[in-house]
Amino acid sequence: MFYFMPELPEMENYRVLLTDKVIGKQIEQVIVNRKKSINVSIEQFQKKVVGYKITKIKRRAKHLLFILDSGLTLVLHLMLGGVLFFRKEMDKPNRSTQIEFVFGEERLFFIGLRLGYLHLLEQKDLAEKLISLGPEPLESSFTVQVLTKLLKSRRSILKSLLVNQSFISGIGNCYSDEICFETGILPMRKGNELSLEEIEKLHFSMQQVLTQATIYGGYMDMPLYVNDILTGGYDDRCKVYDRGNEPCLRCGESIIQDKISSRKVFYCSHCQL
Ligand SMILES: [Zn+2]
């Protein structure tokens, strides 16, 4: 099994699909199999979650925020390898679960939470936790001017900047490569050396790639529920990510798989400048 770190499109896909499934339903039971995945005692966690309803699911960067009708928020970060399943208990996947929420006959399974977590927080602690995150790339306030200012303030290479959550939120290994490819620039270019024209292209590609990836259900191909045909639909649409040695879809040359500061990176050295 390959482990992936879900990024903005994958979490946004989960947010939309889960909103349909769990909003307004009472959480009847909570099973915690891994104490390390939560931030309070199991007893406290159950006491403050069981009997409450999720009124809204929001996303900030790669986190999902489950807002409870008590005013508390459950903050989920799947990190590397975490996935969600929403099924009847009999349809439960053959993997150990770290946390389960029971809604009548159906359950939300949290799986692969080794580094990932589900923390219960009050408003003020939530704000504090999210304060260091950079801007959301799909918000209308994230303009070319904002991106230009950000890029001019750093000397790092594009790959490192794009995956840095305090620089921009929600982008990871997959979409940083896809965005650079779409823009036609190399991921090892320095952010502060891009021309205004390149920054405009980068800004446009960011919106383009992240929006399309979200529409097609992201690249993690494990269905959230039975008959979920949306999740993972972008996997086959990635143009460079995980396509090392395969022909570039734009120019036909081989895609290069490399490592930059211990991160996997994929690009075409022929048509990315
Ligand atoms: Zn190419």
PDB file of C-alpha atoms and ligand atoms in Angstrom:
ATOM      1  CA  MET A   1       0.000   0.000   0.000  1.00  0.00           C
ATOM      2  CA  PHE A   2       1.206   3.479  -0.881  1.00  0.00           C
ATOM      3  CA  TYR A   3       0.885   6.207   1.663  1.00  0.00           C
ATOM      4  CA  PHE A   4      -0.247   9.626   0.541  1.00  0.00           C
ATOM      5  CA  MET A   5      -0.601  12.900   2.294  1.00  0.00           C
ATOM      6  CA  PRO A   6      -3.972  14.369   1.427  1.00  0.00           C
ATOM      7  CA  GLU A   7      -3.807  17.982   0.235  1.00  0.00           C
ATOM      8  CA  LEU A   8      -6.378  20.734  -0.291  1.00  0.00           C
ATOM      9  CA  PRO A   9      -8.395  18.956  -3.052  1.00  0.00           C
ATOM     10  CA  GLU A  10      -8.558  15.659  -1.137  1.00  0.00           C
ATOM     11  CA  MET A  11      -9.672  17.343   2.096  1.00  0.00           C
ATOM     12  CA  GLU A  12     -12.136  19.557   0.245  1.00  0.00           C
ATOM     13  CA  ASN A  13     -13.555  16.451  -1.437  1.00  0.00           C
ATOM     14  CA  TYR A  14     -13.963  14.777   1.964  1.00  0.00           C
ATOM     15  CA  ARG A  15     -15.568  17.958   3.323  1.00  0.00           C
ATOM     16  CA  VAL A  16     -18.183  18.121   0.583  1.00  0.00           C
ATOM     17  CA  LEU A  17     -19.019  14.401   0.608  1.00  0.00           C
ATOM     18  CA  LEU A  18     -19.106  14.109   4.408  1.00  0.00           C
ATOM     19  CA  THR A  19     -21.245  17.221   4.775  1.00  0.00           C
ATOM     20  CA  ASP A  20     -23.887  15.328   2.871  1.00  0.00           C
ATOM     21  CA  LYS A  21     -23.578  12.284   5.140  1.00  0.00           C
ATOM     22  CA  VAL A  22     -23.149  13.485   8.719  1.00  0.00           C
ATOM     23  CA  ILE A  23     -24.486  17.017   9.186  1.00  0.00           C
ATOM     24  CA  GLY A  24     -27.263  17.196  11.760  1.00  0.00           C
ATOM     25  CA  LYS A  25     -26.927  13.559  12.794  1.00  0.00           C
ATOM     26  CA  GLN A  26     -26.278  12.715  16.397  1.00  0.00           C
ATOM     27  CA  ILE A  27     -22.974  11.036  17.217  1.00  0.00           C
ATOM     28  CA  GLU A  28     -24.326   8.086  19.209  1.00  0.00           C
ATOM     29  CA  GLN A  29     -21.089   6.432  20.138  1.00  0.00           C
ATOM     30  CA  VAL A  30     -17.369   7.078  19.876  1.00  0.00           C
ATOM     31  CA  ILE A  31     -14.746   4.336  19.828  1.00  0.00           C
ATOM     32  CA  VAL A  32     -11.135   5.328  20.384  1.00  0.00           C
ATOM     33  CA  ASN A  33      -8.626   2.555  19.691  1.00  0.00           C
ATOM     34  CA  ARG A  34      -5.567   4.775  19.720  1.00  0.00           C
ATOM     35  CA  LYS A  35      -5.284   7.205  22.581  1.00  0.00           C
ATOM     36  CA  LYS A  36      -2.408   9.053  20.906  1.00  0.00           C
ATOM     37  CA  SER A  37      -4.723  10.192  18.104  1.00  0.00           C
ATOM     38  CA  ILE A  38      -6.648  12.456  20.485  1.00  0.00           C
ATOM     39  CA  ASN A  39      -5.573  15.283  22.821  1.00  0.00           C
ATOM     40  CA  VAL A  40      -7.661  14.544  25.940  1.00  0.00           C
ATOM     41  CA  SER A  41      -8.459  11.358  27.867  1.00  0.00           C
ATOM     42  CA  ILE A  42     -10.743   8.872  26.123  1.00  0.00           C
ATOM     43  CA  GLU A  43     -13.387   9.458  28.838  1.00  0.00           C
ATOM     44  CA  GLN A  44     -13.264  13.238  28.337  1.00  0.00           C
ATOM     45  CA  PHE A  45     -13.371  12.851  24.585  1.00  0.00           C
ATOM     46  CA  GLN A  46     -16.412  10.576  24.692  1.00  0.00           C
ATOM     47  CA  LYS A  47     -18.174  12.801  27.210  1.00  0.00           C
ATOM     48  CA  LYS A  48     -17.761  15.879  25.010  1.00  0.00           C
ATOM     49  CA  VAL A  49     -18.539  14.244  21.669  1.00  0.00           C
ATOM     50  CA  VAL A  50     -21.193  11.557  22.281  1.00  0.00           C
ATOM     51  CA  GLY A  51     -24.739  12.923  22.066  1.00  0.00           C
ATOM     52  CA  TYR A  52     -23.712  15.994  20.060  1.00  0.00           C
ATOM     53  CA  LYS A  53     -24.242  16.794  16.402  1.00  0.00           C
ATOM     54  CA  ILE A  54     -21.880  18.090  13.755  1.00  0.00           C
ATOM     55  CA  THR A  55     -23.399  21.358  12.538  1.00  0.00           C
ATOM     56  CA  LYS A  56     -20.808  22.218   9.910  1.00  0.00           C
ATOM     57  CA  ILE A  57     -17.600  20.909   8.375  1.00  0.00           C
ATOM     58  CA  LYS A  58     -15.028  23.487   7.378  1.00  0.00           C
ATOM     59  CA  ARG A  59     -11.575  23.130   5.897  1.00  0.00           C
ATOM     60  CA  ARG A  60      -8.493  25.157   6.706  1.00  0.00           C
ATOM     61  CA  ALA A  61      -5.288  24.172   4.879  1.00  0.00           C
ATOM     62  CA  LYS A  62      -5.077  20.357   5.144  1.00  0.00           C
ATOM     63  CA  HIS A  63      -7.287  20.256   8.257  1.00  0.00           C
ATOM     64  CA  LEU A  64     -10.954  19.432   8.449  1.00  0.00           C
ATOM     65  CA  LEU A  65     -12.847  21.194  11.228  1.00  0.00           C
ATOM     66  CA  PHE A  66     -15.944  19.423  12.531  1.00  0.00           C
ATOM     67  CA  ILE A  67     -18.011  22.028  14.384  1.00  0.00           C
ATOM     68  CA  LEU A  68     -20.148  20.484  17.136  1.00  0.00           C
ATOM     69  CA  ASP A  69     -23.414  21.962  18.395  1.00  0.00           C
ATOM     70  CA  SER A  70     -21.733  22.334  21.785  1.00  0.00           C
ATOM     71  CA  GLY A  71     -19.418  24.960  20.276  1.00  0.00           C
ATOM     72  CA  LEU A  72     -16.357  22.718  20.450  1.00  0.00           C
ATOM     73  CA  THR A  73     -14.460  21.799  17.285  1.00  0.00           C
ATOM     74  CA  LEU A  74     -12.835  18.545  16.263  1.00  0.00           C
ATOM     75  CA  VAL A  75      -9.728  19.244  14.203  1.00  0.00           C
ATOM     76  CA  LEU A  76      -8.639  16.463  11.888  1.00  0.00           C
ATOM     77  CA  HIS A  77      -5.253  16.250  10.189  1.00  0.00           C
ATOM     78  CA  LEU A  78      -4.697  13.004   8.298  1.00  0.00           C
ATOM     79  CA  MET A  79      -0.940  13.588   7.791  1.00  0.00           C
ATOM     80  CA  LEU A  80       0.768  10.761   5.879  1.00  0.00           C
ATOM     81  CA  GLY A  81      -1.378   7.682   5.266  1.00  0.00           C
ATOM     82  CA  GLY A  82      -4.600   8.743   6.982  1.00  0.00           C
ATOM     83  CA  VAL A  83      -7.901   8.031   5.241  1.00  0.00           C
ATOM     84  CA  LEU A  84     -11.603   8.268   6.033  1.00  0.00           C
ATOM     85  CA  PHE A  85     -14.342   5.735   5.397  1.00  0.00           C
ATOM     86  CA  PHE A  86     -18.050   6.224   5.908  1.00  0.00           C
ATOM     87  CA  ARG A  87     -19.802   2.873   5.867  1.00  0.00           C
ATOM     88  CA  LYS A  88     -22.040   0.482   7.675  1.00  0.00           C
ATOM     89  CA  GLU A  89     -20.118  -1.529  10.230  1.00  0.00           C
ATOM     90  CA  MET A  90     -20.324  -4.685   8.096  1.00  0.00           C
ATOM     91  CA  ASP A  91     -18.678  -2.797   5.199  1.00  0.00           C
ATOM     92  CA  LYS A  92     -15.784  -1.732   7.369  1.00  0.00           C
ATOM     93  CA  PRO A  93     -12.461  -2.040   5.513  1.00  0.00           C
ATOM     94  CA  ASN A  94     -10.076  -4.739   6.594  1.00  0.00           C
ATOM     95  CA  ARG A  95      -7.727  -2.399   8.425  1.00  0.00           C
ATOM     96  CA  SER A  96      -7.376  -1.351  12.024  1.00  0.00           C
ATOM     97  CA  THR A  97      -9.262   1.803  12.902  1.00  0.00           C
ATOM     98  CA  GLN A  98      -7.986   4.412  15.323  1.00  0.00           C
ATOM     99  CA  ILE A  99     -11.304   6.171  15.919  1.00  0.00           C
ATOM    100  CA  GLU A 100     -14.921   5.411  14.978  1.00  0.00           C
ATOM    101  CA  PHE A 101     -17.996   7.653  15.183  1.00  0.00           C
ATOM    102  CA  VAL A 102     -21.319   5.825  15.199  1.00  0.00           C
ATOM    103  CA  PHE A 103     -24.318   7.475  13.515  1.00  0.00           C
ATOM    104  CA  GLY A 104     -27.169   4.974  13.709  1.00  0.00           C
ATOM    105  CA  GLU A 105     -26.265   2.093  11.407  1.00  0.00           C
ATOM    106  CA  GLU A 106     -23.448   3.978   9.791  1.00  0.00           C
ATOM    107  CA  ARG A 107     -19.960   4.801  10.984  1.00  0.00           C
ATOM    108  CA  LEU A 108     -17.233   7.220  10.180  1.00  0.00           C
ATOM    109  CA  PHE A 109     -13.929   5.355  10.388  1.00  0.00           C
ATOM    110  CA  PHE A 110     -10.640   7.172  10.907  1.00  0.00           C
ATOM    111  CA  ILE A 111      -7.895   4.952   9.547  1.00  0.00           C
ATOM    112  CA  GLY A 112      -4.110   5.191   9.287  1.00  0.00           C
ATOM    113  CA  LEU A 113      -3.813   7.909  11.935  1.00  0.00           C
ATOM    114  CA  ARG A 114      -0.188   7.210  12.826  1.00  0.00           C
ATOM    115  CA  LEU A 115       0.979  10.787  12.631  1.00  0.00           C
ATOM    116  CA  GLY A 116      -2.498  12.138  12.033  1.00  0.00           C
ATOM    117  CA  TYR A 117      -4.842  13.228  14.799  1.00  0.00           C
ATOM    118  CA  LEU A 118      -8.333  14.282  15.802  1.00  0.00           C
ATOM    119  CA  HIS A 119      -8.131  16.983  18.447  1.00  0.00           C
ATOM    120  CA  LEU A 120     -11.008  18.454  20.440  1.00  0.00           C
ATOM    121  CA  LEU A 121     -10.549  22.205  20.838  1.00  0.00           C
ATOM    122  CA  GLU A 122     -12.303  25.282  22.146  1.00  0.00           C
ATOM    123  CA  GLN A 123     -12.577  28.357  19.903  1.00  0.00           C
ATOM    124  CA  LYS A 124      -9.587  30.198  21.336  1.00  0.00           C
ATOM    125  CA  ASP A 125      -7.294  27.159  21.149  1.00  0.00           C
ATOM    126  CA  LEU A 126      -8.452  26.524  17.602  1.00  0.00           C
ATOM    127  CA  ALA A 127      -7.567  30.050  16.522  1.00  0.00           C
ATOM    128  CA  GLU A 128      -4.170  29.685  18.148  1.00  0.00           C
ATOM    129  CA  LYS A 129      -3.537  26.367  16.443  1.00  0.00           C
ATOM    130  CA  LEU A 130      -4.295  27.742  12.977  1.00  0.00           C
ATOM    131  CA  ILE A 131      -2.673  31.146  13.361  1.00  0.00           C
ATOM    132  CA  SER A 132       0.633  30.301  11.668  1.00  0.00           C
ATOM    133  CA  LEU A 133      -1.008  29.013   8.468  1.00  0.00           C
ATOM    134  CA  GLY A 134      -0.479  30.928   5.243  1.00  0.00           C
ATOM    135  CA  PRO A 135      -3.299  32.170   2.983  1.00  0.00           C
ATOM    136  CA  GLU A 136      -5.796  29.855   1.280  1.00  0.00           C
ATOM    137  CA  PRO A 137      -4.909  29.812  -2.441  1.00  0.00           C
ATOM    138  CA  LEU A 138      -8.532  29.553  -3.622  1.00  0.00           C
ATOM    139  CA  GLU A 139      -9.861  32.488  -1.638  1.00  0.00           C
ATOM    140  CA  SER A 140     -10.631  35.655  -3.566  1.00  0.00           C
ATOM    141  CA  SER A 141      -8.360  37.631  -1.239  1.00  0.00           C
ATOM    142  CA  PHE A 142      -5.399  35.611  -2.543  1.00  0.00           C
ATOM    143  CA  THR A 143      -4.568  37.882  -5.455  1.00  0.00           C
ATOM    144  CA  VAL A 144      -1.558  38.054  -7.780  1.00  0.00           C
ATOM    145  CA  GLN A 145      -0.377  41.002  -5.656  1.00  0.00           C
ATOM    146  CA  VAL A 146      -0.505  38.889  -2.496  1.00  0.00           C
ATOM    147  CA  LEU A 147       1.439  36.086  -4.177  1.00  0.00           C
ATOM    148  CA  THR A 148       3.992  38.526  -5.582  1.00  0.00           C
ATOM    149  CA  LYS A 149       4.618  40.008  -2.171  1.00  0.00           C
ATOM    150  CA  LEU A 150       5.007  36.564  -0.620  1.00  0.00           C
ATOM    151  CA  LEU A 151       7.441  35.390  -3.301  1.00  0.00           C
ATOM    152  CA  LYS A 152       9.579  38.520  -3.116  1.00  0.00           C
ATOM    153  CA  SER A 153       9.995  38.053   0.630  1.00  0.00           C
ATOM    154  CA  ARG A 154      11.658  34.636   0.382  1.00  0.00           C
ATOM    155  CA  ARG A 155      14.790  33.281  -1.238  1.00  0.00           C
ATOM    156  CA  SER A 156      13.781  29.618  -1.239  1.00  0.00           C
ATOM    157  CA  ILE A 157      13.058  27.494  -4.267  1.00  0.00           C
ATOM    158  CA  LEU A 158       9.487  27.172  -5.509  1.00  0.00           C
ATOM    159  CA  LYS A 159       9.066  23.528  -4.461  1.00  0.00           C
ATOM    160  CA  SER A 160       9.946  24.321  -0.843  1.00  0.00           C
ATOM    161  CA  LEU A 161       7.773  27.439  -0.789  1.00  0.00           C
ATOM    162  CA  LEU A 162       4.678  25.809  -2.266  1.00  0.00           C
ATOM    163  CA  VAL A 163       4.680  22.961   0.269  1.00  0.00           C
ATOM    164  CA  ASN A 164       5.419  25.283   3.207  1.00  0.00           C
ATOM    165  CA  GLN A 165       2.117  25.647   5.101  1.00  0.00           C
ATOM    166  CA  SER A 166       3.087  28.975   6.638  1.00  0.00           C
ATOM    167  CA  PHE A 167       3.724  30.335   3.125  1.00  0.00           C
ATOM    168  CA  ILE A 168       0.567  29.047   1.376  1.00  0.00           C
ATOM    169  CA  SER A 169      -1.982  26.610   2.836  1.00  0.00           C
ATOM    170  CA  GLY A 170      -3.057  23.242   1.537  1.00  0.00           C
ATOM    171  CA  ILE A 171      -0.461  22.387  -1.112  1.00  0.00           C
ATOM    172  CA  GLY A 172       1.809  19.352  -0.741  1.00  0.00           C
ATOM    173  CA  ASN A 173       4.094  17.149  -2.809  1.00  0.00           C
ATOM    174  CA  CYS A 174       1.622  16.243  -5.524  1.00  0.00           C
ATOM    175  CA  TYR A 175       0.051  19.584  -6.350  1.00  0.00           C
ATOM    176  CA  SER A 176       3.270  21.590  -6.019  1.00  0.00           C
ATOM    177  CA  ASP A 177       4.653  19.528  -8.919  1.00  0.00           C
ATOM    178  CA  GLU A 178       1.419  19.750 -10.898  1.00  0.00           C
ATOM    179  CA  ILE A 179       1.266  23.542 -10.415  1.00  0.00           C
ATOM    180  CA  CYS A 180       4.894  24.026 -11.540  1.00  0.00           C
ATOM    181  CA  PHE A 181       4.249  21.860 -14.605  1.00  0.00           C
ATOM    182  CA  GLU A 182       1.089  23.752 -15.495  1.00  0.00           C
ATOM    183  CA  THR A 183       2.957  27.045 -15.094  1.00  0.00           C
ATOM    184  CA  GLY A 184       5.832  25.750 -17.247  1.00  0.00           C
ATOM    185  CA  ILE A 185       8.512  26.596 -14.701  1.00  0.00           C
ATOM    186  CA  LEU A 186      10.971  24.354 -12.890  1.00  0.00           C
ATOM    187  CA  PRO A 187      10.336  23.621  -9.192  1.00  0.00           C
ATOM    188  CA  MET A 188      13.960  24.511  -8.329  1.00  0.00           C
ATOM    189  CA  ARG A 189      13.564  28.077  -9.542  1.00  0.00           C
ATOM    190  CA  LYS A 190      13.858  30.667  -6.793  1.00  0.00           C
ATOM    191  CA  GLY A 191      10.584  32.338  -5.820  1.00  0.00           C
ATOM    192  CA  ASN A 192      12.046  35.832  -5.632  1.00  0.00           C
ATOM    193  CA  GLU A 193      13.547  35.560  -9.123  1.00  0.00           C
ATOM    194  CA  LEU A 194      10.296  34.966 -11.010  1.00  0.00           C
ATOM    195  CA  SER A 195       9.128  37.638 -13.444  1.00  0.00           C
ATOM    196  CA  LEU A 196       5.726  39.263 -12.989  1.00  0.00           C
ATOM    197  CA  GLU A 197       4.488  37.354 -16.016  1.00  0.00           C
ATOM    198  CA  GLU A 198       5.627  34.070 -14.453  1.00  0.00           C
ATOM    199  CA  ILE A 199       3.985  34.962 -11.141  1.00  0.00           C
ATOM    200  CA  GLU A 200       0.706  35.691 -12.937  1.00  0.00           C
ATOM    201  CA  LYS A 201       0.947  32.320 -14.683  1.00  0.00           C
ATOM    202  CA  LEU A 202       1.784  30.601 -11.393  1.00  0.00           C
ATOM    203  CA  HIS A 203      -1.208  32.217  -9.697  1.00  0.00           C
ATOM    204  CA  PHE A 204      -3.512  31.161 -12.534  1.00  0.00           C
ATOM    205  CA  SER A 205      -2.158  27.574 -12.570  1.00  0.00           C
ATOM    206  CA  MET A 206      -2.613  27.302  -8.818  1.00  0.00           C
ATOM    207  CA  GLN A 207      -6.326  28.131  -9.116  1.00  0.00           C
ATOM    208  CA  GLN A 208      -6.671  25.934 -12.178  1.00  0.00           C
ATOM    209  CA  VAL A 209      -4.974  22.810 -10.782  1.00  0.00           C
ATOM    210  CA  LEU A 210      -6.501  22.975  -7.288  1.00  0.00           C
ATOM    211  CA  THR A 211     -10.015  23.673  -8.589  1.00  0.00           C
ATOM    212  CA  GLN A 212      -9.891  20.927 -11.213  1.00  0.00           C
ATOM    213  CA  ALA A 213      -8.417  18.432  -8.738  1.00  0.00           C
ATOM    214  CA  THR A 214     -11.197  19.199  -6.268  1.00  0.00           C
ATOM    215  CA  ILE A 215     -13.902  18.838  -8.931  1.00  0.00           C
ATOM    216  CA  TYR A 216     -12.489  15.436  -9.903  1.00  0.00           C
ATOM    217  CA  GLY A 217     -12.304  14.201  -6.295  1.00  0.00           C
ATOM    218  CA  GLY A 218      -8.555  14.504  -5.656  1.00  0.00           C
ATOM    219  CA  TYR A 219      -5.923  11.831  -6.231  1.00  0.00           C
ATOM    220  CA  MET A 220      -6.423   9.475  -3.266  1.00  0.00           C
ATOM    221  CA  ASP A 221      -8.331   6.643  -4.814  1.00  0.00           C
ATOM    222  CA  MET A 222      -9.931   4.917  -1.836  1.00  0.00           C
ATOM    223  CA  PRO A 223     -13.687   5.521  -1.984  1.00  0.00           C
ATOM    224  CA  LEU A 224     -15.184   7.255   1.051  1.00  0.00           C
ATOM    225  CA  TYR A 225     -18.317   5.138   0.916  1.00  0.00           C
ATOM    226  CA  VAL A 226     -19.812   2.299  -1.127  1.00  0.00           C
ATOM    227  CA  ASN A 227     -20.721   3.596  -4.615  1.00  0.00           C
ATOM    228  CA  ASP A 228     -18.507   6.654  -4.202  1.00  0.00           C
ATOM    229  CA  ILE A 229     -17.284   7.098  -7.772  1.00  0.00           C
ATOM    230  CA  LEU A 230     -15.955  10.610  -7.273  1.00  0.00           C
ATOM    231  CA  THR A 231     -13.067  10.227  -4.824  1.00  0.00           C
ATOM    232  CA  GLY A 232      -9.728   9.667  -6.559  1.00  0.00           C
ATOM    233  CA  GLY A 233     -10.918  10.792  -9.994  1.00  0.00           C
ATOM    234  CA  TYR A 234      -7.922  13.113 -10.387  1.00  0.00           C
ATOM    235  CA  ASP A 235      -5.348  10.326  -9.945  1.00  0.00           C
ATOM    236  CA  ASP A 236      -5.263   9.583 -13.692  1.00  0.00           C
ATOM    237  CA  ARG A 237      -5.218  13.291 -14.486  1.00  0.00           C
ATOM    238  CA  CYS A 238      -1.954  14.109 -12.726  1.00  0.00           C
ATOM    239  CA  LYS A 239       0.461  15.164 -15.442  1.00  0.00           C
ATOM    240  CA  VAL A 240       3.838  14.771 -13.711  1.00  0.00           C
ATOM    241  CA  TYR A 241       3.318  13.510 -10.165  1.00  0.00           C
ATOM    242  CA  ASP A 242       4.277   9.829  -9.853  1.00  0.00           C
ATOM    243  CA  ARG A 243       4.981   9.687 -13.610  1.00  0.00           C
ATOM    244  CA  GLY A 244       8.781   9.372 -13.479  1.00  0.00           C
ATOM    245  CA  ASN A 245      10.264   8.169 -16.833  1.00  0.00           C
ATOM    246  CA  GLU A 246       6.866   8.360 -18.518  1.00  0.00           C
ATOM    247  CA  PRO A 247       6.498  10.680 -21.527  1.00  0.00           C
ATOM    248  CA  CYS A 248       5.599  14.300 -20.847  1.00  0.00           C
ATOM    249  CA  LEU A 249       2.040  14.968 -21.993  1.00  0.00           C
ATOM    250  CA  ARG A 250       3.101  18.334 -23.405  1.00  0.00           C
ATOM    251  CA  CYS A 251       6.363  17.590 -25.237  1.00  0.00           C
ATOM    252  CA  GLY A 252       6.929  13.813 -25.135  1.00  0.00           C
ATOM    253  CA  GLU A 253      10.281  13.886 -23.292  1.00  0.00           C
ATOM    254  CA  SER A 254      10.715  11.678 -20.194  1.00  0.00           C
ATOM    255  CA  ILE A 255       9.424  13.070 -16.903  1.00  0.00           C
ATOM    256  CA  ILE A 256      12.247  13.354 -14.396  1.00  0.00           C
ATOM    257  CA  GLN A 257      11.899  12.035 -10.867  1.00  0.00           C
ATOM    258  CA  ASP A 258      14.327  13.687  -8.499  1.00  0.00           C
ATOM    259  CA  LYS A 259      14.781  14.657  -4.872  1.00  0.00           C
ATOM    260  CA  ILE A 260      15.020  18.207  -3.588  1.00  0.00           C
ATOM    261  CA  SER A 261      15.777  18.623   0.118  1.00  0.00           C
ATOM    262  CA  SER A 262      14.625  15.029   0.700  1.00  0.00           C
ATOM    263  CA  ARG A 263      11.303  15.612  -1.085  1.00  0.00           C
ATOM    264  CA  LYS A 264      10.268  13.701  -4.175  1.00  0.00           C
ATOM    265  CA  VAL A 265       9.838  15.991  -7.141  1.00  0.00           C
ATOM    266  CA  PHE A 266       8.611  15.321 -10.699  1.00  0.00           C
ATOM    267  CA  TYR A 267       9.095  17.659 -13.638  1.00  0.00           C
ATOM    268  CA  CYS A 268       9.863  17.881 -17.339  1.00  0.00           C
ATOM    269  CA  SER A 269      13.292  19.421 -17.918  1.00  0.00           C
ATOM    270  CA  HIS A 270      12.394  20.067 -21.565  1.00  0.00           C
ATOM    271  CA  CYS A 271       9.247  22.181 -21.388  1.00  0.00           C
ATOM    272  CA  GLN A 272       9.550  23.587 -17.843  1.00  0.00           C
ATOM    273  CA  LEU A 273      12.019  26.469 -17.773  1.00  0.00           C
TER     274      LEU A 273
HETATM  275 ZN    ZN B   1       7.591  18.386 -21.383  1.00  0.00          ZN
END
